[in-house]
mmCIF file of C-alpha atoms in Angstrom:
data_model
loop_
_atom_site.group_PDB
_atom_site.id
_atom_site.type_symbol
_atom_site.label_atom_id
_atom_site.label_comp_id
_atom_site.label_asym_id
_atom_site.label_seq_id
_atom_site.Cartn_x
_atom_site.Cartn_y
_atom_site.Cartn_z
ATOM 1 C CA MET A 1 34.713 38.510 -36.524
ATOM 2 C CA GLU A 2 34.195 41.966 -37.970
ATOM 3 C CA ARG A 3 31.946 44.388 -36.097
ATOM 4 C CA ARG A 4 29.929 46.648 -38.352
ATOM 5 C CA SER A 5 27.363 49.342 -37.493
ATOM 6 C CA TRP A 6 25.127 48.988 -34.480
ATOM 7 C CA ARG A 7 22.530 47.349 -36.710
ATOM 8 C CA HIS A 8 23.813 44.743 -39.095
ATOM 9 C CA THR A 9 22.817 41.427 -40.604
ATOM 10 C CA LEU A 10 25.133 38.441 -40.932
ATOM 11 C CA LEU A 11 24.318 35.675 -43.391
ATOM 12 C CA LEU A 12 25.583 32.454 -41.872
ATOM 13 C CA GLY A 13 25.771 28.761 -42.778
ATOM 14 C CA THR A 14 25.166 25.531 -40.819
ATOM 15 C CA LEU A 15 22.714 24.944 -37.966
ATOM 16 C CA LEU A 16 23.571 24.673 -34.303
ATOM 17 C CA CYS A 17 23.051 21.157 -33.040
ATOM 18 C CA LEU A 18 20.280 21.563 -30.437
ATOM 19 C CA PRO A 19 19.456 19.174 -27.565
ATOM 20 C CA LEU A 20 15.933 18.489 -28.824
ATOM 21 C CA THR A 21 15.982 14.723 -29.210
ATOM 22 C CA GLY A 22 12.651 12.975 -28.792
ATOM 23 C CA ARG A 23 11.586 10.832 -25.856
ATOM 24 C CA VAL A 24 12.441 7.142 -25.923
ATOM 25 C CA ALA A 25 9.786 4.929 -24.378
ATOM 26 C CA SER A 26 10.758 2.230 -21.919
ATOM 27 C CA ALA A 27 8.933 -0.621 -20.266
ATOM 28 C CA THR A 28 9.028 1.137 -16.889
ATOM 29 C CA GLU A 29 7.622 4.460 -18.122
ATOM 30 C CA THR A 30 4.365 5.774 -16.676
ATOM 31 C CA PRO A 31 1.515 5.202 -19.171
ATOM 32 C CA THR A 32 0.542 8.312 -21.083
ATOM 33 C CA VAL A 33 -2.393 9.446 -23.181
ATOM 34 C CA SER A 34 -2.481 7.597 -26.508
ATOM 35 C CA GLN A 35 -4.169 8.826 -29.655
ATOM 36 C CA GLN A 36 -5.267 7.529 -33.031
ATOM 37 C CA VAL A 37 -5.725 10.057 -35.814
ATOM 38 C CA GLN A 38 -7.619 9.651 -39.072
ATOM 39 C CA TRP A 39 -7.718 12.586 -41.466
ATOM 40 C CA ALA A 40 -10.654 12.959 -43.832
ATOM 41 C CA THR A 41 -10.054 13.443 -47.534
ATOM 42 C CA ALA A 42 -9.976 16.903 -49.112
ATOM 43 C CA ASP A 43 -9.043 18.534 -45.800
ATOM 44 C CA THR A 44 -12.606 18.336 -44.442
ATOM 45 C CA GLY A 45 -11.870 17.151 -40.924
ATOM 46 C CA VAL A 46 -10.146 14.730 -38.590
ATOM 47 C CA ARG A 47 -11.290 11.909 -36.319
ATOM 48 C CA LEU A 48 -9.492 11.360 -33.015
ATOM 49 C CA THR A 49 -9.610 8.460 -30.590
ATOM 50 C CA LEU A 50 -7.956 9.192 -27.238
ATOM 51 C CA ARG A 51 -7.221 6.648 -24.508
ATOM 52 C CA PHE A 52 -6.414 7.873 -21.024
ATOM 53 C CA PRO A 53 -4.308 6.119 -18.366
ATOM 54 C CA GLN A 54 -5.277 5.941 -14.718
ATOM 55 C CA PRO A 55 -4.171 9.128 -12.970
ATOM 56 C CA ASP A 56 -1.576 9.401 -10.233
ATOM 57 C CA VAL A 57 -3.177 10.162 -6.867
ATOM 58 C CA GLU A 58 -1.810 12.087 -3.884
ATOM 59 C CA ASP A 59 -3.568 12.316 -0.520
ATOM 60 C CA ILE A 60 -3.150 15.581 1.399
ATOM 61 C CA ASP A 61 -4.921 15.768 4.771
ATOM 62 C CA GLY A 62 -7.711 13.464 3.638
ATOM 63 C CA GLN A 63 -8.238 15.233 0.322
ATOM 64 C CA ARG A 64 -6.956 14.076 -3.036
ATOM 65 C CA ILE A 65 -5.275 15.634 -6.042
ATOM 66 C CA TYR A 66 -4.872 13.920 -9.405
ATOM 67 C CA ARG A 67 -2.202 14.075 -12.086
ATOM 68 C CA ILE A 68 -1.520 12.462 -15.471
ATOM 69 C CA GLU A 69 2.099 12.180 -16.562
ATOM 70 C CA ASN A 70 3.175 14.950 -18.968
ATOM 71 C CA GLU A 71 -0.265 16.578 -18.977
ATOM 72 C CA GLY A 72 -1.598 19.841 -17.580
ATOM 73 C CA LEU A 73 -4.112 20.981 -14.980
ATOM 74 C CA ILE A 74 -7.424 22.767 -15.180
ATOM 75 C CA GLY A 75 -5.465 25.378 -13.269
ATOM 76 C CA GLU A 76 -8.105 27.519 -11.558
ATOM 77 C CA ALA A 77 -7.122 28.356 -7.979
ATOM 78 C CA GLY A 78 -9.896 27.283 -5.604
ATOM 79 C CA SER A 79 -11.356 24.745 -8.045
ATOM 80 C CA PRO A 80 -10.906 20.944 -7.758
ATOM 81 C CA ASP A 81 -7.304 19.957 -8.511
ATOM 82 C CA LEU A 82 -7.879 17.785 -11.587
ATOM 83 C CA PRO A 83 -5.844 17.157 -14.758
ATOM 84 C CA LEU A 84 -6.484 18.603 -18.198
ATOM 85 C CA VAL A 85 -5.237 17.146 -21.477
ATOM 86 C CA ASN A 86 -4.549 19.696 -24.212
ATOM 87 C CA ARG A 87 -3.693 19.036 -27.843
ATOM 88 C CA LEU A 88 -3.161 21.476 -30.678
ATOM 89 C CA VAL A 89 -4.782 20.461 -33.961
ATOM 90 C CA ARG A 90 -3.872 22.034 -37.257
ATOM 91 C CA ILE A 91 -6.847 23.393 -39.184
ATOM 92 C CA PRO A 92 -7.246 24.960 -42.647
ATOM 93 C CA ASP A 93 -6.096 28.546 -43.017
ATOM 94 C CA ARG A 94 -9.594 30.069 -43.134
ATOM 95 C CA SER A 95 -12.258 27.508 -42.235
ATOM 96 C CA ASP A 96 -14.484 27.162 -39.188
ATOM 97 C CA VAL A 97 -14.377 24.075 -36.942
ATOM 98 C CA SER A 98 -17.105 22.118 -35.147
ATOM 99 C CA LEU A 99 -16.645 19.483 -32.428
ATOM 100 C CA ASN A 100 -18.679 16.268 -32.444
ATOM 101 C CA ILE A 101 -18.466 13.674 -29.655
ATOM 102 C CA LEU A 102 -18.925 10.250 -31.245
ATOM 103 C CA ALA A 103 -18.434 8.050 -28.170
ATOM 104 C CA GLU A 104 -17.143 8.368 -24.600
ATOM 105 C CA ASP A 105 -16.524 5.716 -21.956
ATOM 106 C CA TRP A 106 -16.724 6.932 -18.342
ATOM 107 C CA GLN A 107 -15.932 4.532 -15.489
ATOM 108 C CA PRO A 108 -16.636 5.128 -11.764
ATOM 109 C CA LEU A 109 -13.869 5.417 -9.168
ATOM 110 C CA ASP A 110 -14.161 5.403 -5.379
ATOM 111 C CA PRO A 111 -15.938 8.464 -3.916
ATOM 112 C CA VAL A 112 -13.502 11.084 -2.597
ATOM 113 C CA ARG A 113 -13.146 14.722 -1.687
ATOM 114 C CA VAL A 114 -10.957 16.456 -4.262
ATOM 115 C CA ARG A 115 -8.675 19.100 -2.812
ATOM 116 C CA PRO A 116 -9.060 22.611 -4.231
ATOM 117 C CA MET A 117 -6.023 23.865 -6.108
ATOM 118 C CA GLN A 118 -3.981 26.328 -4.053
ATOM 119 C CA GLU A 119 -1.052 27.066 -6.377
ATOM 120 C CA ARG A 120 -1.137 30.457 -8.076
ATOM 121 C CA LEU A 121 1.178 33.252 -9.115
ATOM 122 C CA HIS A 122 2.317 35.257 -6.140
ATOM 123 C CA THR A 123 5.088 37.396 -4.727
ATOM 124 C CA GLU A 124 6.802 37.132 -1.367
ATOM 125 C CA ALA A 125 4.547 39.910 -0.116
ATOM 126 C CA ASP A 126 1.521 37.623 -0.663
ATOM 127 C CA LEU A 127 2.846 34.935 1.707
ATOM 128 C CA PRO A 128 1.394 33.084 3.482
ATOM 129 C CA LEU A 129 -1.203 32.332 0.824
ATOM 130 C CA SER A 130 -4.791 32.217 2.031
ATOM 131 C CA TRP A 131 -6.865 29.055 1.546
ATOM 132 C CA LEU A 132 -9.024 29.171 -1.578
ATOM 133 C CA GLU A 133 -12.121 27.057 -2.165
ATOM 134 C CA SER A 134 -14.784 28.011 -4.690
ATOM 135 C CA PRO A 135 -18.182 28.027 -2.921
ATOM 136 C CA GLU A 136 -19.967 27.829 -6.279
ATOM 137 C CA ILE A 137 -18.176 24.636 -7.313
ATOM 138 C CA TYR A 138 -17.981 22.925 -3.924
ATOM 139 C CA GLY A 139 -21.647 23.740 -3.257
ATOM 140 C CA MET A 140 -22.973 22.286 -6.513
ATOM 141 C CA ASP A 141 -24.708 18.944 -7.070
ATOM 142 C CA GLY A 142 -23.550 17.760 -10.484
ATOM 143 C CA TRP A 143 -20.494 16.910 -12.510
ATOM 144 C CA TRP A 144 -17.570 19.302 -12.556
ATOM 145 C CA PRO A 145 -16.174 20.440 -14.876
ATOM 146 C CA LEU A 146 -19.476 21.153 -16.572
ATOM 147 C CA GLN A 147 -17.948 20.551 -20.008
ATOM 148 C CA ALA A 148 -15.371 17.783 -20.242
ATOM 149 C CA VAL A 149 -14.413 18.397 -23.887
ATOM 150 C CA SER A 150 -14.014 21.761 -25.601
ATOM 151 C CA ILE A 151 -12.163 23.511 -28.412
ATOM 152 C CA SER A 152 -10.727 27.006 -28.566
ATOM 153 C CA GLU A 153 -11.094 29.694 -31.176
ATOM 154 C CA PRO A 154 -8.567 29.416 -34.028
ATOM 155 C CA MET A 155 -5.043 30.564 -33.188
ATOM 156 C CA ILE A 156 -1.846 31.069 -35.161
ATOM 157 C CA LEU A 157 1.264 29.061 -34.310
ATOM 158 C CA ARG A 158 4.040 30.510 -36.449
ATOM 159 C CA ASP A 159 3.121 29.275 -39.947
ATOM 160 C CA GLN A 160 0.117 27.150 -38.982
ATOM 161 C CA ARG A 161 -3.484 27.821 -37.951
ATOM 162 C CA VAL A 162 -4.556 25.656 -35.021
ATOM 163 C CA ILE A 163 -7.217 25.094 -32.394
ATOM 164 C CA GLN A 164 -6.663 23.733 -28.902
ATOM 165 C CA LEU A 165 -8.602 20.617 -27.972
ATOM 166 C CA SER A 166 -9.036 20.368 -24.183
ATOM 167 C CA VAL A 167 -10.231 17.220 -22.399
ATOM 168 C CA ALA A 168 -10.847 16.847 -18.660
ATOM 169 C CA PRO A 169 -10.446 13.065 -18.154
ATOM 170 C CA LEU A 170 -11.822 13.157 -14.589
ATOM 171 C CA ARG A 171 -15.156 14.561 -13.417
ATOM 172 C CA TRP A 172 -16.321 14.948 -9.833
ATOM 173 C CA ASN A 173 -19.598 15.609 -8.034
ATOM 174 C CA PRO A 174 -18.898 17.707 -4.901
ATOM 175 C CA ALA A 175 -22.284 16.851 -3.348
ATOM 176 C CA ASN A 176 -21.722 13.106 -3.020
ATOM 177 C CA GLY A 177 -18.014 12.706 -3.835
ATOM 178 C CA ALA A 178 -18.670 10.604 -6.942
ATOM 179 C CA LEU A 179 -15.657 10.499 -9.256
ATOM 180 C CA GLU A 180 -15.458 9.143 -12.795
ATOM 181 C CA GLU A 181 -12.562 8.683 -15.188
ATOM 182 C CA LEU A 182 -12.705 8.919 -18.956
ATOM 183 C CA VAL A 183 -11.188 5.760 -20.410
ATOM 184 C CA THR A 184 -11.681 6.398 -24.129
ATOM 185 C CA LEU A 185 -12.993 9.294 -26.181
ATOM 186 C CA ASP A 186 -13.917 9.225 -29.861
ATOM 187 C CA LEU A 187 -14.556 12.577 -31.542
ATOM 188 C CA SER A 188 -14.420 14.372 -34.849
ATOM 189 C CA LEU A 189 -13.410 17.891 -35.778
ATOM 190 C CA ASP A 190 -15.221 18.975 -38.920
ATOM 191 C CA PHE A 191 -13.901 21.828 -41.084
ATOM 192 C CA HIS A 192 -16.508 23.895 -42.899
ATOM 193 C CA GLY A 193 -17.233 27.390 -44.155
ATOM 194 C CA GLN A 194 -15.067 30.253 -42.953
ATOM 195 C CA ASN A 195 -14.170 31.734 -39.578
ATOM 196 C CA PRO A 196 -12.614 35.217 -39.715
ATOM 197 C CA VAL A 197 -10.698 34.697 -36.456
ATOM 198 C CA ASN A 198 -6.934 34.496 -37.013
ATOM 199 C CA GLN A 199 -7.033 33.507 -40.655
ATOM 200 C CA ILE A 200 -3.750 32.924 -42.472
ATOM 201 C CA THR A 201 -3.889 35.020 -45.617
ATOM 202 C CA ALA A 202 -0.221 34.977 -46.650
ATOM 203 C CA PRO A 203 2.308 32.110 -46.535
ATOM 204 C CA MET A 204 4.939 32.139 -43.799
ATOM 205 C CA PRO A 205 8.383 30.504 -44.170
ATOM 206 C CA HIS A 206 8.534 27.178 -42.363
ATOM 207 C CA SER A 207 10.529 27.145 -39.118
ATOM 208 C CA PRO A 208 12.232 23.795 -38.417
ATOM 209 C CA LEU A 209 12.917 24.996 -34.871
ATOM 210 C CA MET A 210 9.233 25.550 -34.062
ATOM 211 C CA ALA A 211 8.294 22.263 -35.710
ATOM 212 C CA GLU A 212 10.805 20.423 -33.516
ATOM 213 C CA LEU A 213 9.756 22.230 -30.333
ATOM 214 C CA VAL A 214 6.038 21.615 -30.876
ATOM 215 C CA GLY A 215 6.607 17.974 -31.816
ATOM 216 C CA ASP A 216 3.808 15.577 -30.865
ATOM 217 C CA ALA A 217 1.837 18.330 -29.129
ATOM 218 C CA LEU A 218 0.539 19.324 -32.590
ATOM 219 C CA ILE A 219 -1.763 16.972 -34.467
ATOM 220 C CA SER A 220 -1.311 17.736 -38.152
ATOM 221 C CA PRO A 221 -1.955 15.999 -41.480
ATOM 222 C CA PRO A 222 0.850 13.859 -42.893
ATOM 223 C CA PRO A 223 3.014 15.701 -45.421
ATOM 224 C CA ALA A 224 1.944 15.465 -49.027
ATOM 225 C CA GLU A 225 3.752 12.931 -51.179
ATOM 226 C CA GLY A 226 7.005 14.310 -52.467
ATOM 227 C CA THR A 227 7.501 16.911 -49.718
ATOM 228 C CA LEU A 228 10.483 16.904 -47.390
ATOM 229 C CA ARG A 229 9.527 14.978 -44.241
ATOM 230 C CA GLU A 230 12.660 15.588 -42.170
ATOM 231 C CA ILE A 231 15.147 18.429 -42.098
ATOM 232 C CA GLU A 232 18.731 17.734 -41.119
ATOM 233 C CA TRP A 233 19.872 20.018 -38.303
ATOM 234 C CA HIS A 234 23.361 20.295 -39.786
ATOM 235 C CA THR A 235 22.449 21.491 -43.267
ATOM 236 C CA ALA A 236 23.563 24.986 -44.285
ATOM 237 C CA GLU A 237 20.469 25.306 -46.458
ATOM 238 C CA ARG A 238 18.196 25.931 -43.456
ATOM 239 C CA PRO A 239 19.900 28.297 -40.988
ATOM 240 C CA LEU A 240 17.980 29.562 -37.984
ATOM 241 C CA ASN A 241 17.196 33.262 -37.766
ATOM 242 C CA TYR A 242 18.272 35.116 -34.606
ATOM 243 C CA LEU A 243 17.040 38.584 -33.649
ATOM 244 C CA VAL A 244 19.239 39.936 -30.844
ATOM 245 C CA PHE A 245 18.404 43.010 -28.756
ATOM 246 C CA THR A 246 21.396 44.303 -26.818
ATOM 247 C CA PRO A 247 22.659 47.532 -25.268
ATOM 248 C CA GLY A 248 25.433 48.822 -27.516
ATOM 249 C CA THR A 249 27.991 48.702 -24.714
ATOM 250 C CA ALA A 250 27.522 44.926 -24.442
ATOM 251 C CA LEU A 251 29.178 44.527 -27.845
ATOM 252 C CA GLN A 252 32.452 45.416 -26.123
ATOM 253 C CA ASN A 253 32.106 42.427 -23.799
ATOM 254 C CA VAL A 254 34.552 39.674 -24.819
ATOM 255 C CA ARG A 255 32.309 36.807 -23.762
ATOM 256 C CA PHE A 256 29.378 38.257 -25.647
ATOM 257 C CA GLN A 257 31.575 38.690 -28.710
ATOM 258 C CA ASP A 258 32.589 35.042 -28.346
ATOM 259 C CA TRP A 259 28.911 34.061 -28.239
ATOM 260 C CA ILE A 260 28.177 36.000 -31.439
ATOM 261 C CA ASP A 261 31.238 34.495 -33.117
ATOM 262 C CA TRP A 262 30.146 31.020 -32.037
ATOM 263 C CA LYS A 263 26.758 31.562 -33.688
ATOM 264 C CA PHE A 264 28.570 32.896 -36.756
ATOM 265 C CA ARG A 265 30.682 29.767 -37.048
ATOM 266 C CA LYS A 266 27.673 27.527 -36.424
ATOM 267 C CA GLY A 267 25.992 29.109 -39.401
ATOM 268 C CA HIS A 268 23.005 31.138 -38.253
ATOM 269 C CA HIS A 269 21.518 34.293 -39.755
ATOM 270 C CA MET A 270 21.630 37.028 -37.097
ATOM 271 C CA THR A 271 20.133 40.497 -36.904
ATOM 272 C CA ILE A 272 21.458 42.636 -34.042
ATOM 273 C CA VAL A 273 19.551 45.670 -32.747
ATOM 274 C CA THR A 274 20.947 48.008 -30.074
ATOM 275 C CA ASP A 275 19.725 50.935 -28.021
ATOM 276 C CA GLY A 276 21.305 53.165 -30.647
ATOM 277 C CA ASP A 277 18.888 51.887 -33.299
ATOM 278 C CA ILE A 278 15.512 52.111 -31.551
ATOM 279 C CA SER A 279 13.924 53.600 -28.443
ATOM 280 C CA TRP A 280 14.880 51.273 -25.617
ATOM 281 C CA ASN A 281 11.396 50.386 -24.363
ATOM 282 C CA SER A 282 9.102 47.372 -24.620
ATOM 283 C CA THR A 283 6.839 48.909 -27.271
ATOM 284 C CA ALA A 284 9.714 49.656 -29.655
ATOM 285 C CA ILE A 285 11.230 46.214 -29.085
ATOM 286 C CA ARG A 286 7.935 44.443 -29.778
ATOM 287 C CA ASN A 287 7.269 46.567 -32.862
ATOM 288 C CA THR A 288 10.729 45.685 -34.170
ATOM 289 C CA ILE A 289 10.043 41.984 -33.639
ATOM 290 C CA ILE A 290 6.762 42.309 -35.553
ATOM 291 C CA SER A 291 8.508 44.164 -38.377
ATOM 292 C CA GLU A 292 11.303 41.583 -38.656
ATOM 293 C CA TYR A 293 8.761 38.755 -38.426
ATOM 294 C CA GLY A 294 7.138 40.043 -41.593
ATOM 295 C CA GLY A 295 10.462 40.523 -43.377
ATOM 296 C CA GLU A 296 12.891 38.372 -45.315
ATOM 297 C CA TYR A 297 14.317 36.611 -42.250
ATOM 298 C CA PRO A 298 11.497 36.079 -39.709
ATOM 299 C CA PRO A 299 13.208 35.272 -36.400
ATOM 300 C CA ASP A 300 13.140 31.781 -34.934
ATOM 301 C CA TYR A 301 14.873 33.077 -31.798
ATOM 302 C CA VAL A 302 14.555 36.469 -30.127
ATOM 303 C CA THR A 303 17.442 36.982 -27.704
ATOM 304 C CA LEU A 304 17.360 39.755 -25.099
ATOM 305 C CA VAL A 305 20.727 40.697 -23.629
ATOM 306 C CA GLY A 306 20.563 42.069 -20.095
ATOM 307 C CA ASP A 307 18.059 42.090 -17.257
ATOM 308 C CA PRO A 308 14.777 44.014 -17.049
ATOM 309 C CA ASP A 309 15.304 45.324 -13.516
ATOM 310 C CA GLY A 310 18.912 46.464 -13.307
ATOM 311 C CA GLY A 311 22.413 45.082 -13.566
ATOM 312 C CA SER A 312 25.271 45.696 -15.968
ATOM 313 C CA TYR A 313 22.928 45.868 -18.975
ATOM 314 C CA VAL A 314 19.210 46.642 -18.936
ATOM 315 C CA THR A 315 16.756 45.454 -21.591
ATOM 316 C CA PRO A 316 13.083 45.955 -20.666
ATOM 317 C CA THR A 317 10.452 43.244 -20.476
ATOM 318 C CA ASN A 318 6.941 43.580 -21.838
ATOM 319 C CA GLY A 319 4.279 44.559 -19.313
ATOM 320 C CA SER A 320 5.089 41.969 -16.636
ATOM 321 C CA GLN A 321 7.937 39.981 -15.144
ATOM 322 C CA TYR A 322 7.796 37.690 -18.181
ATOM 323 C CA ASP A 323 8.832 38.101 -21.828
ATOM 324 C CA HIS A 324 6.021 36.048 -23.373
ATOM 325 C CA ALA A 325 4.402 39.087 -25.003
ATOM 326 C CA TYR A 326 7.506 39.345 -27.198
ATOM 327 C CA ALA A 327 6.807 35.801 -28.455
ATOM 328 C CA ALA A 328 3.069 36.011 -29.213
ATOM 329 C CA ILE A 329 3.128 38.287 -32.235
ATOM 330 C CA ALA A 330 1.069 36.579 -34.966
ATOM 331 C CA GLY A 331 -2.691 36.504 -34.524
ATOM 332 C CA ASN A 332 -4.808 37.604 -31.587
ATOM 333 C CA ASP A 333 -3.892 34.722 -29.282
ATOM 334 C CA ILE A 334 -1.415 33.657 -26.599
ATOM 335 C CA LEU A 335 0.555 31.093 -28.605
ATOM 336 C CA ALA A 336 4.247 31.825 -29.052
ATOM 337 C CA ASP A 337 5.359 32.300 -32.647
ATOM 338 C CA VAL A 338 9.064 32.716 -31.841
ATOM 339 C CA VAL A 339 11.313 31.449 -29.059
ATOM 340 C CA VAL A 340 12.311 34.227 -26.645
ATOM 341 C CA GLY A 341 15.189 34.007 -24.181
ATOM 342 C CA ARG A 342 17.490 36.235 -22.146
ATOM 343 C CA ILE A 343 21.215 36.332 -21.551
ATOM 344 C CA SER A 344 21.486 37.644 -18.014
ATOM 345 C CA ALA A 345 24.218 40.190 -17.346
ATOM 346 C CA ARG A 346 24.167 40.126 -13.556
ATOM 347 C CA SER A 347 27.581 39.577 -11.972
#
C-alpha cells in the first residue's frame, strides 16, 4: 500500500465484519427489565411501560447489596448499594420534555440493612480504602432515593438528540429497614415547546456503527415507511470512517503498516494525522477530532497509536487517565459521539 504525506485520506470500500451480534435469549437466562413502547402521533411524545424482575441479592457481613442483570448502580460511594435502570430515549431535535408518572406498583420486601457502596475510583496509594457511609442518608427516616424516576437534560448522541430516563427500582428506609421493589411503572414523556439545551440544528450523517453499539439501550421511533431499516455490514456503500492519530515514526513499523493495509482491504475510509501535522498535545488532538467531525467524513472510530505515559510511541490522553473526553465532542454532555480506542506500543 502506498504511503503518501504524513496527512492523507484513503477512500476505501467494504466494511469490516465486527463482532457485534445481538444477544440470544434462552430459557435459563436471568430475567431482565422488559419494556413496552407506544409513540404518540406527530412526534408529540412516548408512553413507556417498564416491568422489573426481582433483584439478585448478596449478603456481606449481615448487610445486603442488590443487583439487576445488565443494569447499572446508583453509584454514589457511601450511599445504599442499590440498582439503577437507565434508558436513552430519542427526542425531537429542539423540543422540551416533561415526565409524567401514570402508574407505579411498589411491593414490600423483607426489612434489611442495605450495605453502603464502597467501590470508587482509586489508585494504589489510596489503599486500603476507608469505610464510607453517608450520615445524611443512613440517618434519615424516609424513602431513599428521594426520587425514584427522573430524566436528564437533553444530550446529543452522534446524530440523535436524547434524554436519559433513570429509574431506581428499589427504595429503602434506613430508619426501619423497610424495602420496596418497583414491579411495574407506566409513564409518559411529552414533547412540547423548545429547550435550547443541546439542540440539533444541522443534520449529521448516520453512523451504522453507533446505531449497532447503542442497540436496545436507545428507545427511538420506528423508521418511517420506505426508509432503510437494516444496513448490511459488508456493503461498500457504507464504509466506516477512521481518524488515526499516530507518531510519524510508527508508520515505519511493519505491523502497524499491516494493520493500515488490512483496513484498506476491508474497505474503510481512513484519515491519518501525525505529530508532524499538529501540535502533539491533547488540546490539538481534540480540536482536530472536532474539525473532522464537522467535515465530509465524520469519524466513527478515533484510534490513538501509542501510550499516554511512555513507551515506544507516546500519544497524550485528555486531562485524565482516560480518553473519554476525545469521544464526547457534540453537545455539552458526557455521551460519546465517536468510538475511541488505543493501540498500545509497549513491548
